[in-house]
Amino acid sequence: MRHKQLVWRLYPWFFFIAVAVTVLVAVYSSHMLRQFYLRQTADDLTARIGMVRDDFTGLLTAGDYGRIEEVCRRLEQSSGTRVTIILSSGKVVGDSEQNPDSMDNHRDRPEVIAALAQGRGEAVRFSYTLQQEMMYVAAPLTVDGGTVGVIRASLPLWRLDETL
């Protein structure tokens, strides 16, 4: 009889511990899923940049900013990826969603700084232009060993947050 009383006294604690462990596992799993998704998204954006990097280098070298703008928009329509072309000075000369003339200098963006310094940059941050959290990946555009600009690809992260 005593044994049953002890079990019933401890039951709420067992229940509490089980719920706490379940919540901790769910939070950890959610965090790990988000990290996996971010890594996959960064790798995907890097591959997309690699497919068009040479084309943009040629257009940038030729100074064909009108064509750069056209290609950026076409790429977004076909892939859903925002594409931005930035001169080494930080001036935006092509963007698939905004008029480059109305955009701020991008020299201070973390992904641009890293791309110019290390050959690749990525960041997850809030875009004040688009008013949403985005994943950015950037890579330098080089001609004869000199950097002439940066190509940046980005995707919104609202789908991930909605899923999680």
mmCIF file of N, CA, C and O in Angstrom, residues 2 8 17 34 42 56-57 83 92 96 101 106 111 118 132 156-157 163:
data_model
loop_
_atom_site.group_PDB
_atom_site.id
_atom_site.type_symbol
_atom_site.label_atom_id
_atom_site.label_comp_id
_atom_site.label_asym_id
_atom_site.label_seq_id
_atom_site.Cartn_x
_atom_site.Cartn_y
_atom_site.Cartn_z
ATOM 1 N N ARG A 2 1.899 1.220 0.816
ATOM 2 C CA ARG A 2 2.815 2.352 0.888
ATOM 3 C C ARG A 2 3.487 2.629 -0.451
ATOM 4 O O ARG A 2 3.732 3.771 -0.809
ATOM 5 N N TRP A 8 2.176 7.494 -6.502
ATOM 6 C CA TRP A 8 1.245 8.579 -6.825
ATOM 7 C C TRP A 8 1.783 9.933 -6.402
ATOM 8 O O TRP A 8 1.480 10.939 -7.030
ATOM 9 N N ILE A 17 9.099 16.016 -15.532
ATOM 10 C CA ILE A 17 10.410 15.716 -16.127
ATOM 11 C C ILE A 17 10.230 15.257 -17.579
ATOM 12 O O ILE A 17 10.977 15.686 -18.465
ATOM 13 N N ARG A 34 17.091 24.238 -38.279
ATOM 14 C CA ARG A 34 17.341 25.577 -38.832
ATOM 15 C C ARG A 34 18.785 25.698 -39.314
ATOM 16 O O ARG A 34 19.028 26.216 -40.411
ATOM 17 N N ALA A 42 22.823 28.222 -48.047
ATOM 18 C CA ALA A 42 24.088 28.882 -48.393
ATOM 19 C C ALA A 42 24.803 28.124 -49.511
ATOM 20 O O ALA A 42 25.326 28.730 -50.454
ATOM 21 N N PHE A 56 28.508 37.752 -65.428
ATOM 22 C CA PHE A 56 28.463 39.081 -64.815
ATOM 23 C C PHE A 56 29.829 39.761 -64.820
ATOM 24 O O PHE A 56 29.911 40.975 -64.953
ATOM 25 N N THR A 57 30.892 38.980 -64.700
ATOM 26 C CA THR A 57 32.233 39.568 -64.761
ATOM 27 C C THR A 57 32.440 40.231 -66.115
ATOM 28 O O THR A 57 32.939 41.364 -66.196
ATOM 29 N N VAL A 83 19.331 38.714 -56.993
ATOM 30 C CA VAL A 83 20.716 38.858 -57.430
ATOM 31 C C VAL A 83 21.074 40.331 -57.414
ATOM 32 O O VAL A 83 20.320 41.166 -57.922
ATOM 33 N N VAL A 92 25.908 49.864 -56.018
ATOM 34 C CA VAL A 92 25.092 48.808 -56.629
ATOM 35 C C VAL A 92 24.818 49.201 -58.076
ATOM 36 O O VAL A 92 24.347 50.301 -58.353
ATOM 37 N N SER A 96 17.916 42.651 -58.824
ATOM 38 C CA SER A 96 16.724 42.059 -59.424
ATOM 39 C C SER A 96 15.416 42.569 -58.827
ATOM 40 O O SER A 96 14.362 42.331 -59.406
ATOM 41 N N ASP A 101 19.946 52.772 -58.537
ATOM 42 C CA ASP A 101 20.192 54.194 -58.265
ATOM 43 C C ASP A 101 19.600 54.639 -56.936
ATOM 44 O O ASP A 101 20.052 55.619 -56.348
ATOM 45 N N HIS A 106 26.766 49.526 -50.615
ATOM 46 C CA HIS A 106 26.775 48.209 -49.970
ATOM 47 C C HIS A 106 28.162 47.782 -49.478
ATOM 48 O O HIS A 106 28.351 46.640 -49.082
ATOM 49 N N GLU A 111 28.413 40.475 -45.704
ATOM 50 C CA GLU A 111 28.722 39.477 -46.724
ATOM 51 C C GLU A 111 29.626 40.050 -47.819
ATOM 52 O O GLU A 111 30.472 39.348 -48.374
ATOM 53 N N GLN A 118 37.895 37.571 -48.090
ATOM 54 C CA GLN A 118 38.159 36.131 -47.975
ATOM 55 C C GLN A 118 37.748 35.310 -49.196
ATOM 56 O O GLN A 118 37.897 34.097 -49.198
ATOM 57 N N GLN A 132 12.445 42.059 -44.439
ATOM 58 C CA GLN A 132 12.346 40.672 -44.009
ATOM 59 C C GLN A 132 13.743 40.089 -43.804
ATOM 60 O O GLN A 132 14.721 40.623 -44.304
ATOM 61 N N PRO A 156 14.733 34.901 -49.144
ATOM 62 C CA PRO A 156 14.046 35.200 -47.885
ATOM 63 C C PRO A 156 13.949 33.945 -47.021
ATOM 64 O O PRO A 156 13.859 32.832 -47.531
ATOM 65 N N LEU A 157 13.959 34.133 -45.712
ATOM 66 C CA LEU A 157 13.900 32.992 -44.789
ATOM 67 C C LEU A 157 12.523 32.816 -44.145
ATOM 68 O O LEU A 157 12.375 32.019 -43.238
ATOM 69 N N THR A 163 7.769 27.221 -41.286
ATOM 70 C CA THR A 163 7.809 25.774 -41.080
ATOM 71 C C THR A 163 8.164 25.419 -39.651
ATOM 72 O O THR A 163 7.543 24.556 -39.030
#
